[in-house]
mmCIF file of C-alpha atoms in Angstrom:
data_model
loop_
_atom_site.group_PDB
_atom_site.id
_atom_site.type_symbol
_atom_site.label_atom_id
_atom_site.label_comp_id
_atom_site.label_asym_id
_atom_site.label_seq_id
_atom_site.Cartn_x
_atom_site.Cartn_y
_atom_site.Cartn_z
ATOM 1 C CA UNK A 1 -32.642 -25.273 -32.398
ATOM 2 C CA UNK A 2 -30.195 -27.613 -31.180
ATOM 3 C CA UNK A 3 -27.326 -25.878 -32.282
ATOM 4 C CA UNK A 4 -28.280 -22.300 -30.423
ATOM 5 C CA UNK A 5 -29.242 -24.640 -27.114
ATOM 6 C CA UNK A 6 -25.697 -26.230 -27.204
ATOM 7 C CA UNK A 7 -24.590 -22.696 -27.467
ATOM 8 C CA UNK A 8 -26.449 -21.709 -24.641
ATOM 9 C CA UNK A 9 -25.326 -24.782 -22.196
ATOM 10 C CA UNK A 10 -21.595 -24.218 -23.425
ATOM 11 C CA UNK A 11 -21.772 -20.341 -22.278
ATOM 12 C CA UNK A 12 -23.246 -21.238 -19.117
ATOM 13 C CA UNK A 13 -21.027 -23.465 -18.415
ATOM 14 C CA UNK A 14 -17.908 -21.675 -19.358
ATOM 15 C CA UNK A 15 -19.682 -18.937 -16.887
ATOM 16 C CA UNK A 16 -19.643 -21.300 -13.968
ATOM 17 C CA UNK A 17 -16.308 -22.274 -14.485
ATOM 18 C CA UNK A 18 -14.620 -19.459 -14.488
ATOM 19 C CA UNK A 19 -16.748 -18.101 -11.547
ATOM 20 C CA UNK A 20 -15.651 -21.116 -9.918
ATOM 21 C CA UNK A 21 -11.907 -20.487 -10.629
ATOM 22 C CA UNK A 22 -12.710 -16.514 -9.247
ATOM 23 C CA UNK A 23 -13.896 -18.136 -6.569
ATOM 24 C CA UNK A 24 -10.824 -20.474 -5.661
ATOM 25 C CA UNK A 25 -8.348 -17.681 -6.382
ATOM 26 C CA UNK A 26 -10.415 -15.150 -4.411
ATOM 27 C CA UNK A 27 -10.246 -17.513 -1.147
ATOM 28 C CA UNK A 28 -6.736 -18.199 -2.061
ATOM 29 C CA UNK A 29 -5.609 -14.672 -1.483
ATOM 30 C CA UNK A 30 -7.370 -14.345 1.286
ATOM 31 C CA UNK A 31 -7.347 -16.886 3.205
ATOM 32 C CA UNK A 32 -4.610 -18.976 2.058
ATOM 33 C CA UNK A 33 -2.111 -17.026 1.399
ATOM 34 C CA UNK A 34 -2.413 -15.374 5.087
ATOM 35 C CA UNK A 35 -1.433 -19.045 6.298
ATOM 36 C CA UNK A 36 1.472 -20.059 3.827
ATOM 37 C CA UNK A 37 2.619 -16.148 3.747
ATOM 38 C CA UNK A 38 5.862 -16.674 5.465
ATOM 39 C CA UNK A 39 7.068 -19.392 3.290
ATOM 40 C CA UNK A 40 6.018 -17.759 0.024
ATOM 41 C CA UNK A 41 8.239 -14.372 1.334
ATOM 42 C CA UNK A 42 11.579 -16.914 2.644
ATOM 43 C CA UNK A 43 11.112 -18.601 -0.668
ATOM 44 C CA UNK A 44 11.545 -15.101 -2.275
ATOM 45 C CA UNK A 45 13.985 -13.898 -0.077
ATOM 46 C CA UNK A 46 16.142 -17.152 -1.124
ATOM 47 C CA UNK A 47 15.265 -16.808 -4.462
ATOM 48 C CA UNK A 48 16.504 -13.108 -4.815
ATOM 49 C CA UNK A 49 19.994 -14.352 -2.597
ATOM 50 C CA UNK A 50 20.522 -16.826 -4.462
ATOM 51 C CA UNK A 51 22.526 -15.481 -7.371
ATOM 52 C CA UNK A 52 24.924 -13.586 -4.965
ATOM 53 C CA UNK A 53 25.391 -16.606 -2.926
ATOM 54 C CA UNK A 54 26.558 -18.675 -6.406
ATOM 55 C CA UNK A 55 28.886 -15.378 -7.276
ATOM 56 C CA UNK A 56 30.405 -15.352 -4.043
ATOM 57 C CA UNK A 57 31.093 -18.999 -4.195
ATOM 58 C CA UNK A 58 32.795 -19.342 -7.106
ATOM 59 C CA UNK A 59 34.884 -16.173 -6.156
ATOM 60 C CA UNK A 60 35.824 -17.554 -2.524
ATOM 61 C CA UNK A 61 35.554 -21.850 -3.297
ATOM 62 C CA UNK A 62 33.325 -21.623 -0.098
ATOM 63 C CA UNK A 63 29.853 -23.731 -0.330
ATOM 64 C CA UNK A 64 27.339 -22.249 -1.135
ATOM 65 C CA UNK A 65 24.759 -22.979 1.619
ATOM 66 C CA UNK A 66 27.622 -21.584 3.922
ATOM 67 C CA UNK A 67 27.581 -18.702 2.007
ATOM 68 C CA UNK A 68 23.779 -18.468 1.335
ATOM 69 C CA UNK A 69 23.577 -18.596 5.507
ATOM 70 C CA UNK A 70 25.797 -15.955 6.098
ATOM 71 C CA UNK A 71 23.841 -13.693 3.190
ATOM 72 C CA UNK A 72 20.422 -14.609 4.980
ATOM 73 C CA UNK A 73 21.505 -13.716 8.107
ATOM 74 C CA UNK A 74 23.433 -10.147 6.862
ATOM 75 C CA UNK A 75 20.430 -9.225 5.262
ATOM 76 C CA UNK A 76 17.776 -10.058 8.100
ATOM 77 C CA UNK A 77 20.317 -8.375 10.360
ATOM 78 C CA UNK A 78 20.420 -4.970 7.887
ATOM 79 C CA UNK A 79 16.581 -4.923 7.481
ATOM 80 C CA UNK A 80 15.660 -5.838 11.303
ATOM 81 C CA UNK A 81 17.936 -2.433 12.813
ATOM 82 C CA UNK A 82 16.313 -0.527 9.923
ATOM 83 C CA UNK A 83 12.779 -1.589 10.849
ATOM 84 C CA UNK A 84 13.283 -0.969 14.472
ATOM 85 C CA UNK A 85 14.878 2.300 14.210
ATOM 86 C CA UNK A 86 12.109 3.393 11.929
ATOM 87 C CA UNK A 87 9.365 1.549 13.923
ATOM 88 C CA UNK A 88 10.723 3.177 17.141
ATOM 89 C CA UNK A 89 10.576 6.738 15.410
ATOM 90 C CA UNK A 90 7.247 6.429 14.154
ATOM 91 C CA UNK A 91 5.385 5.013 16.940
ATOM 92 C CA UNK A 92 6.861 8.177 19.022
ATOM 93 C CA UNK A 93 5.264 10.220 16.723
ATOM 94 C CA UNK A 94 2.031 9.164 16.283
ATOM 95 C CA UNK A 95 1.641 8.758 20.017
ATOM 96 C CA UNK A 96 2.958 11.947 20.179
ATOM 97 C CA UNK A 97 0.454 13.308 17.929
ATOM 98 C CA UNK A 98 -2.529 11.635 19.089
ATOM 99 C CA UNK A 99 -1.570 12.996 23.313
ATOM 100 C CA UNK A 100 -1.677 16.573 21.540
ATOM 101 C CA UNK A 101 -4.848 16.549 19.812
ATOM 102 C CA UNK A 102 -6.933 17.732 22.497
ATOM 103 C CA UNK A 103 -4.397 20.344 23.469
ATOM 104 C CA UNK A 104 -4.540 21.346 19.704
ATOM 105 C CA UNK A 105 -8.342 22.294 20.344
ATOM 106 C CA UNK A 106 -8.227 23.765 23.563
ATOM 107 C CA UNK A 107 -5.365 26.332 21.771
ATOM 108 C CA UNK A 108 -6.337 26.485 18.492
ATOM 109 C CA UNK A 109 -9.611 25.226 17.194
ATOM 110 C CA UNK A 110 -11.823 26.484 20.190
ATOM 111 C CA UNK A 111 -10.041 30.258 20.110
ATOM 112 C CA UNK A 112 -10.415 30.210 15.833
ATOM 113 C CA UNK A 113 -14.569 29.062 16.848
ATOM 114 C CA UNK A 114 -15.230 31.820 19.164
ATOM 115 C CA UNK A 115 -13.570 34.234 17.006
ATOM 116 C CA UNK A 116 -15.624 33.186 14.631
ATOM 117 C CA UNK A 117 -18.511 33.349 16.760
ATOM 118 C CA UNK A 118 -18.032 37.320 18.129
ATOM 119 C CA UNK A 119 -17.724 38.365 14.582
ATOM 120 C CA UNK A 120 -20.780 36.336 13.204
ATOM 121 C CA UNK A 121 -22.911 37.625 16.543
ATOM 122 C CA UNK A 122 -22.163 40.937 16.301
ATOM 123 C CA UNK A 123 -23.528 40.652 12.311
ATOM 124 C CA UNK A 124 -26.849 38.739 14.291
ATOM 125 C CA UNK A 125 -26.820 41.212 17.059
ATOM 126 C CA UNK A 126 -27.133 44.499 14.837
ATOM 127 C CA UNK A 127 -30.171 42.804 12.425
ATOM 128 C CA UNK A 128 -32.094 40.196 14.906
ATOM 129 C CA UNK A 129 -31.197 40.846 18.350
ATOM 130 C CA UNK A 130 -33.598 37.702 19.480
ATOM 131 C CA UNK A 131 -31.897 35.237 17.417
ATOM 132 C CA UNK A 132 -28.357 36.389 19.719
ATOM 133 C CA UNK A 133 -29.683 34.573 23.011
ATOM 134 C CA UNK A 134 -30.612 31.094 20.738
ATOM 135 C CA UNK A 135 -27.566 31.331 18.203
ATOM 136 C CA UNK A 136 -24.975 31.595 21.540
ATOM 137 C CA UNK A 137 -26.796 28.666 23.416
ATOM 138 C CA UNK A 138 -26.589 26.324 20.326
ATOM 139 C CA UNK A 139 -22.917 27.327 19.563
ATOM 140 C CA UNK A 140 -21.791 26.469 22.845
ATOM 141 C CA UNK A 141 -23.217 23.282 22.858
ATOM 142 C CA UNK A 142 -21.359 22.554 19.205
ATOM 143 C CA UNK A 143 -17.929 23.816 21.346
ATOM 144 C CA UNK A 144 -18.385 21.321 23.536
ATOM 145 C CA UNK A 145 -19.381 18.907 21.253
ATOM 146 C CA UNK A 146 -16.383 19.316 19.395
ATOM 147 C CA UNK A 147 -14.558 19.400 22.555
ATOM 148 C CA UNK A 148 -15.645 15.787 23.157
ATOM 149 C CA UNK A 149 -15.536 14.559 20.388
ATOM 150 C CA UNK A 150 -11.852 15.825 20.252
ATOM 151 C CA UNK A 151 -11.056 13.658 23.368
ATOM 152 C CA UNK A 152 -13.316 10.952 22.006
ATOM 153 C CA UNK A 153 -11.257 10.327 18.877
ATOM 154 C CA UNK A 154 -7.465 11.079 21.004
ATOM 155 C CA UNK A 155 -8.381 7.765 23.042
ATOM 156 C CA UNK A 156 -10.339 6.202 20.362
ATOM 157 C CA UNK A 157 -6.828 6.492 18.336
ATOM 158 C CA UNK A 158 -4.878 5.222 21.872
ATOM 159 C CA UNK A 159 -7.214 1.977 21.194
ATOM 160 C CA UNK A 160 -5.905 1.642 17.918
ATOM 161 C CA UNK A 161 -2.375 1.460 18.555
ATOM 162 C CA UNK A 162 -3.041 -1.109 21.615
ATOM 163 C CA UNK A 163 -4.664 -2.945 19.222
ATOM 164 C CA UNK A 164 -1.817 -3.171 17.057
ATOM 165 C CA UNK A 165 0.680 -3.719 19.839
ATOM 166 C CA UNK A 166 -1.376 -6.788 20.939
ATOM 167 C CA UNK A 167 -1.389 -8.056 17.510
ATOM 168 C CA UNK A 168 2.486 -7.849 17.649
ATOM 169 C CA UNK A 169 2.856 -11.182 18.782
ATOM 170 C CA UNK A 170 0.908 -13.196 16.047
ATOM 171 C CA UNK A 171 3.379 -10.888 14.083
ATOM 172 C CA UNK A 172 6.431 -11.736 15.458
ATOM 173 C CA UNK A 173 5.829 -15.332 15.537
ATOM 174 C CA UNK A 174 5.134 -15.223 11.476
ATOM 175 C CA UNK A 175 8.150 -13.426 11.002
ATOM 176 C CA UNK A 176 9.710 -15.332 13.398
ATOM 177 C CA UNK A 177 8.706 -18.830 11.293
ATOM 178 C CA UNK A 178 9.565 -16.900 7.849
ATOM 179 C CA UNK A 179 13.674 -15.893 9.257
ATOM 180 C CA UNK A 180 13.846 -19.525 10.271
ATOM 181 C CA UNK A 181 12.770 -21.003 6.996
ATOM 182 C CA UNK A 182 14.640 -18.398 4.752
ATOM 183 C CA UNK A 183 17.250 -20.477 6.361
ATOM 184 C CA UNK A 184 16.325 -23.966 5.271
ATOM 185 C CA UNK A 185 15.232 -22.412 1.962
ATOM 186 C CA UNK A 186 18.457 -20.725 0.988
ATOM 187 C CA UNK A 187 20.785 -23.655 2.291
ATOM 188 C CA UNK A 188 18.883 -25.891 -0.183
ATOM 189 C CA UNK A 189 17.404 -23.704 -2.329
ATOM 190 C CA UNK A 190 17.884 -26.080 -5.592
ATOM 191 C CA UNK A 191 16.716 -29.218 -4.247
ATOM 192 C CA UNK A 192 13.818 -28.050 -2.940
ATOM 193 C CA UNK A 193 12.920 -26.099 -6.190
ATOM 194 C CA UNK A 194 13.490 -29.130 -8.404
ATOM 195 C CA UNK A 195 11.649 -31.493 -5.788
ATOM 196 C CA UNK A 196 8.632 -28.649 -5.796
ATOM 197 C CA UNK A 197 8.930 -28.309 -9.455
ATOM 198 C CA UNK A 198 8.825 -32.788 -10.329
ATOM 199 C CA UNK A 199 5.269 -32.767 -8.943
ATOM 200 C CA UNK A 200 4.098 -30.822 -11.844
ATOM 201 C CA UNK A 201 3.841 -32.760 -15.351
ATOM 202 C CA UNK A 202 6.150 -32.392 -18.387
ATOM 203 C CA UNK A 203 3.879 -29.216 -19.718
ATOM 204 C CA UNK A 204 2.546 -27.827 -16.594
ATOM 205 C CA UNK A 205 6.614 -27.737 -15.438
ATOM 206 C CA UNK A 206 7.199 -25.793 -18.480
ATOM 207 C CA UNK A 207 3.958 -23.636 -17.459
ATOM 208 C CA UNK A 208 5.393 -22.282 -14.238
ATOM 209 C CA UNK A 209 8.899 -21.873 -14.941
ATOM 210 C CA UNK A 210 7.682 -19.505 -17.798
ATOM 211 C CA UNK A 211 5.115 -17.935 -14.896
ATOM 212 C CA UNK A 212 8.001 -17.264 -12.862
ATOM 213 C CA UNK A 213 10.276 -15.999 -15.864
ATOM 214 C CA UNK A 214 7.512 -13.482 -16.618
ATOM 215 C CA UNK A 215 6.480 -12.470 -13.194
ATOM 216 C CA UNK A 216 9.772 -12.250 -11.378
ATOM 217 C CA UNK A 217 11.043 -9.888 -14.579
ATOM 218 C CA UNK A 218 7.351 -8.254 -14.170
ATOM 219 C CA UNK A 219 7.703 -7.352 -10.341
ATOM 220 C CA UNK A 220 11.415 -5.553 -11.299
ATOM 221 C CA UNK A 221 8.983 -3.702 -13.622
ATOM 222 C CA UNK A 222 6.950 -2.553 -11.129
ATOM 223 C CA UNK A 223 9.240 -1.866 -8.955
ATOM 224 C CA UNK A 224 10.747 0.731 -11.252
ATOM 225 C CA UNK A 225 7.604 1.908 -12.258
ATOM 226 C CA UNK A 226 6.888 3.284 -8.912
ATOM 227 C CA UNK A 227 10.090 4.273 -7.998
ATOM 228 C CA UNK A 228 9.994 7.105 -11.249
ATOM 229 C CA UNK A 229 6.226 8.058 -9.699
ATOM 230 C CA UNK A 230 7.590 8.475 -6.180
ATOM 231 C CA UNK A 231 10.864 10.300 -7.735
ATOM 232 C CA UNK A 232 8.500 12.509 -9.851
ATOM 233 C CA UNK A 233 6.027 13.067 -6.675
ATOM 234 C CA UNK A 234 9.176 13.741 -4.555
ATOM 235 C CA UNK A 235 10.514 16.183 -6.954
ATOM 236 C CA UNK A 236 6.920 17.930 -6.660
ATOM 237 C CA UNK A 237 7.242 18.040 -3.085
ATOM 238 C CA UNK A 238 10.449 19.228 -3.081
ATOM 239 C CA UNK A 239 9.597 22.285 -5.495
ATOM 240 C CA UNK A 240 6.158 22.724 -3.891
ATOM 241 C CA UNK A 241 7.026 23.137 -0.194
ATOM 242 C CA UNK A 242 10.407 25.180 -0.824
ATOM 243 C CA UNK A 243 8.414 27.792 -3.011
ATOM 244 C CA UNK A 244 5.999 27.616 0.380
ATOM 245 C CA UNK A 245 8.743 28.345 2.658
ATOM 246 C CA UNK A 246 8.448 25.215 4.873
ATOM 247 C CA UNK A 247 11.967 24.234 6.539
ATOM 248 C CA UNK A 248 13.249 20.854 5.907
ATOM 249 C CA UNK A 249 11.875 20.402 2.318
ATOM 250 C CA UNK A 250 13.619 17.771 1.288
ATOM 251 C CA UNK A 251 13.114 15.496 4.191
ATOM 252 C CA UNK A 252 9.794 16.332 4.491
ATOM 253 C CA UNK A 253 9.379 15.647 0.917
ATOM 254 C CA UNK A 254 11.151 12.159 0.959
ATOM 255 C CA UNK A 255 9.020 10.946 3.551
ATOM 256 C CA UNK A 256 5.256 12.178 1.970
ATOM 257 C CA UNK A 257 6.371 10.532 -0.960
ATOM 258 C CA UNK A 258 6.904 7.289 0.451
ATOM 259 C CA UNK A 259 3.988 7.465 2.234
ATOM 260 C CA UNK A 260 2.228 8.175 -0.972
ATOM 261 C CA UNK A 261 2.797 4.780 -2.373
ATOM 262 C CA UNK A 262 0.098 3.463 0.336
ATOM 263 C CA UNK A 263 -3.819 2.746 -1.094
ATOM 264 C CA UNK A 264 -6.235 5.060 0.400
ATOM 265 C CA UNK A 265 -4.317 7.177 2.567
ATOM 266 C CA UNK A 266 -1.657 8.209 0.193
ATOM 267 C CA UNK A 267 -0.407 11.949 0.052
ATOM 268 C CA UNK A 268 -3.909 13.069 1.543
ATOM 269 C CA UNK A 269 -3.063 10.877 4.790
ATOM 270 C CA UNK A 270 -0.151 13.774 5.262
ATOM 271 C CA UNK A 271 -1.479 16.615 3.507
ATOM 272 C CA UNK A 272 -4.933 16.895 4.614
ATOM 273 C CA UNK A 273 -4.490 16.934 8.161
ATOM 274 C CA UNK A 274 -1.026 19.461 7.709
ATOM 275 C CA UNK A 275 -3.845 22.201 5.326
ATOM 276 C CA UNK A 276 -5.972 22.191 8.461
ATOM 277 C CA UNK A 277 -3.712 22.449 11.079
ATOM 278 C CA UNK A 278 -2.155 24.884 9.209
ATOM 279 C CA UNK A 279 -5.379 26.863 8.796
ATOM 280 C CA UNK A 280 -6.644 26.344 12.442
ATOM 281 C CA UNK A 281 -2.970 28.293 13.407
ATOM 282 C CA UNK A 282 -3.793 31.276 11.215
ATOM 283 C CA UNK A 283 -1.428 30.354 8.622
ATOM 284 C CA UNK A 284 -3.640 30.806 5.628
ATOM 285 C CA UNK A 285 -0.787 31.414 2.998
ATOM 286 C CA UNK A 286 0.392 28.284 3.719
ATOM 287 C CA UNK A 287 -2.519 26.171 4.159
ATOM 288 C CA UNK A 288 -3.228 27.549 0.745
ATOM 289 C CA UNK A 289 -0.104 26.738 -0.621
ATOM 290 C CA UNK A 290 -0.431 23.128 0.802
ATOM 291 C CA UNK A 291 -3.692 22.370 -0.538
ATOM 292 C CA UNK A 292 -3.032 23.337 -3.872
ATOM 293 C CA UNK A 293 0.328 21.215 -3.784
ATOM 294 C CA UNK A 294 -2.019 18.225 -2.843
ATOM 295 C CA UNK A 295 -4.256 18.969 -5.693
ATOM 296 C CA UNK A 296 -1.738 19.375 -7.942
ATOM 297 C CA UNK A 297 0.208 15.732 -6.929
ATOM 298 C CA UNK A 298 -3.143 13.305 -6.935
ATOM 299 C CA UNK A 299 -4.088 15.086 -10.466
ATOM 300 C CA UNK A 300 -0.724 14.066 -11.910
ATOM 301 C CA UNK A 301 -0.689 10.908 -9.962
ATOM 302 C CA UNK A 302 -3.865 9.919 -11.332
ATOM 303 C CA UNK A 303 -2.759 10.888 -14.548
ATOM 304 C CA UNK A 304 1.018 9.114 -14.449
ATOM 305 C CA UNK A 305 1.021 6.138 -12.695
ATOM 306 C CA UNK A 306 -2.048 4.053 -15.252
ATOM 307 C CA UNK A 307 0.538 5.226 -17.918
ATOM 308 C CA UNK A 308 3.739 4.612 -16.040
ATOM 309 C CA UNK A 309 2.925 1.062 -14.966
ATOM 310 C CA UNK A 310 0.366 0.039 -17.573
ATOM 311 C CA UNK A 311 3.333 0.683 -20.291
ATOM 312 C CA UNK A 312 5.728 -1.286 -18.692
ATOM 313 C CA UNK A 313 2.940 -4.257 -18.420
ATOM 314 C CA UNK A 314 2.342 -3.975 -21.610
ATOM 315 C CA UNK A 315 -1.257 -2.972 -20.408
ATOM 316 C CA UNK A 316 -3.796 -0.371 -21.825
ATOM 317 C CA UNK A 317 -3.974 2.757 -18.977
ATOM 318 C CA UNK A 318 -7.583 1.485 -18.146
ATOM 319 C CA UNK A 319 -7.105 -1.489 -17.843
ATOM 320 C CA UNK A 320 -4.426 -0.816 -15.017
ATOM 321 C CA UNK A 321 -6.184 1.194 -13.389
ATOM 322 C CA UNK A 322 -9.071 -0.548 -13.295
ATOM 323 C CA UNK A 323 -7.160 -3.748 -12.063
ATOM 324 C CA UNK A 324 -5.493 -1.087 -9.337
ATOM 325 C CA UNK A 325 -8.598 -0.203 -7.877
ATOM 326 C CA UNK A 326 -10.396 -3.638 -7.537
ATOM 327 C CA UNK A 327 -6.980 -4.914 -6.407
ATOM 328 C CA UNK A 328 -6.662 -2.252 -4.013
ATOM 329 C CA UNK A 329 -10.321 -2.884 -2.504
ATOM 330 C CA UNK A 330 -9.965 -6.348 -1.871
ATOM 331 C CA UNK A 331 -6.726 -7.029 -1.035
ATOM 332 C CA UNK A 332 -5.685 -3.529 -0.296
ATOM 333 C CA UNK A 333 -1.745 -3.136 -1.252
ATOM 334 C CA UNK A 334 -0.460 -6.637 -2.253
ATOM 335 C CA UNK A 335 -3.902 -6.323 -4.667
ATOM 336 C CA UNK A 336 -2.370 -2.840 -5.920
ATOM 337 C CA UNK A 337 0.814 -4.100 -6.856
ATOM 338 C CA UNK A 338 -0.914 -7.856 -7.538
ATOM 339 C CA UNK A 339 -3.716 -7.568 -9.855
ATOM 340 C CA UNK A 340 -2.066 -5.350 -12.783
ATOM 341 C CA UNK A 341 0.624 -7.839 -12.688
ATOM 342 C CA UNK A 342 -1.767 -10.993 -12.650
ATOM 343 C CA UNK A 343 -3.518 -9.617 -15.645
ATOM 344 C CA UNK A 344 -0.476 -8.753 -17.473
ATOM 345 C CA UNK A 345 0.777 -12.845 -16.917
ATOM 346 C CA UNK A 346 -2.448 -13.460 -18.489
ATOM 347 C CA UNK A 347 -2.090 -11.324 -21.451
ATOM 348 C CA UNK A 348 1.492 -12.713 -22.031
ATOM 349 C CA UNK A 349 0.457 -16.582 -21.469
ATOM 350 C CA UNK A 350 -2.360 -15.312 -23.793
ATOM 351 C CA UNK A 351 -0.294 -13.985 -26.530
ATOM 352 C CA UNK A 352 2.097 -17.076 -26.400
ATOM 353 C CA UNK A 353 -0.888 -19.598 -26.847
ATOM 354 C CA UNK A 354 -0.259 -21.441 -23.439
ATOM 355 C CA UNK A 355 -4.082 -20.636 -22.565
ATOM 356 C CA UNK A 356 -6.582 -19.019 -24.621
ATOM 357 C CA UNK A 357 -8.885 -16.263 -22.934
ATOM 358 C CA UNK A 358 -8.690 -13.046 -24.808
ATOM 359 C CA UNK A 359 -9.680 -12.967 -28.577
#
């Protein structure tokens, strides 16, 4: 009796504790990481210059943190003129897009609805002649509900992008603070590392540098796990839209499947609204065309990328995908990427008997 109640207490409170350790990394994630996020990304911006900055210094007998600030600042230069360039062009777009959607209904949705409607009243009109008067009434109404509704969701979608423009400067300043300390970080990248790293005791030291062996070799992984699943949805694309007939296939193509790398929208957030627009302009062939080429790219996405990724954890498919989809709710894309690789550390710190948690 005493034995099973011991039992009991110890499962209980093995329960608690790691519910209590969910709980710490959950508000970790969330909350802290949000306010030490632009150290965490200079630190790994350092990091990844690092090695360059040592070549270069051997090769040219300059110091490194001279060279280390000249990489930092060649690289934020590169990536800022790409980012703007690409910011510029999109926000164009979209605003573009969003100013024509209730010229889009006035010439195409509202003349395919009362097309629609002469058709389906002249069926009404030859077998119930009362039900004409009521059936025009109502559908008029639903025009100019849709008509509203159309204008509605343009300057709902105006809102939006406000929105994000008057987050901007919380934004800038956070990238601002992360340039600035990439700076600091990759000038003294070593001392600061060893001074971080002499906090820790003899084992726990020996703890994280094999966490950071394993995960910095993990996120390479990743990274060219979903470059083959954009390659192989780009090559889809590619065949897909030529065989359509739709001009520009290949930039077209390059672009959906880099946008297909984002949770929730993914190829849909493209493809989807092209089918119907397609379809509201009479072009049925290739509306057809397109929808089947979406069908056909989330089936084989769905069936690739658990496989794809989960092999190169070292992870069942399942088991990624199931830590891909709870990642992906709560933390949305840093989850995606995250949890798979937070469960694969496990199963490797696992496996080399620095913590037991699977049997």
């Amino acid at each position: 009796m005493e034995s099973q109640y011991t039992r009991k207490k110890s499962f209980i409170v093995n329960v608690v504790y790691i519910m209590l350790i969910a709980l710490l990394v959950y508000i970790s994630l969330k909350y802290v990481f949000n306010l030490i996020s632009p150290f965490l990304f200079a630190f790994g911006i350092a990091y990844l210059l690092k090695t360059p900055a040592k070549k270069l210094s051997a090769l040219t007998r300059i110091p490194v943190r001279w060279i280390s600030i000249a990489l930092v600042t060649l690289f934020y230069c590169t990536i800022g003129l790409l980012l703007v360039l690409l910011g510029v062009k999109l926000i164009a777009t979209a605003t573009d897009l969003v100013m024509q959607l209730p010229v889009l209904y006035k010439q195409q949705l509202e003349p395919f609805l009362l097309n629609g409607l002469h058709g389906l009243e002249k069926v009404v009109s030859d077998r119930a002649p009362v039900l004409v008067e009521k059936f025009n009434t109502d559908f008029d109404q639903l025009v100019n509900s849709l008509g509203s509704n159309v204008t509605n969701m343009s300057l709902s979608l105006i809102g939006a992008i406000s929105n994000i423009a008057s987050s901007l400067p919380a934004f800038f300043i956070k990238t601002l603070i992360m340039v600035i300390s990439t700076f600091f970080i990759a000038a003294d990248y070593d001392i600061l590392s060893a001074f971080i790293l002499k906090q820790f005791p003899v084992k726990g030291q020996k703890i994280i540098v094999s966490i950071k062996r394993y995960v910095i070799g993990t996120l390479f992984v990743v990274i060219r796990s979903y470059a083959l699943i954009v390659t192989i949805t780009f090559l889809e694309l590619f065949a897909g839209l030529s065989i359509i007939g739709i001009n520009n296939a290949v930039l077209i193509a390059m672009m959906v499947a880099v946008f297909d790398i984002l949770p929730v929208l993914g190829t849909g957030g493209i493809m989807i609204p092209w089918t119907l627009i397609s379809c509201l302009q009479g072009n049925y062939q290739v509306a057809v065309g397109l929808f089947i080429l979406y069908l056909f790219i989330t089936i084989v996405r769905n069936i690739i990328e658990p496989k794809i990724v989960g092999s190169q954890l070292g992870l069942h498919p399942i088991a990624t995908l199931l830590c891909m989809f709870i990642g992906a709710n709560l933390f949305g894309i840093i989850g995606l990427f995250g949890f798979p690789i937070t469960l694969s550390l496990l199963r490797h710190l696992n496996d080399t008997g620095t913590i037991k948690i699977f049997k």
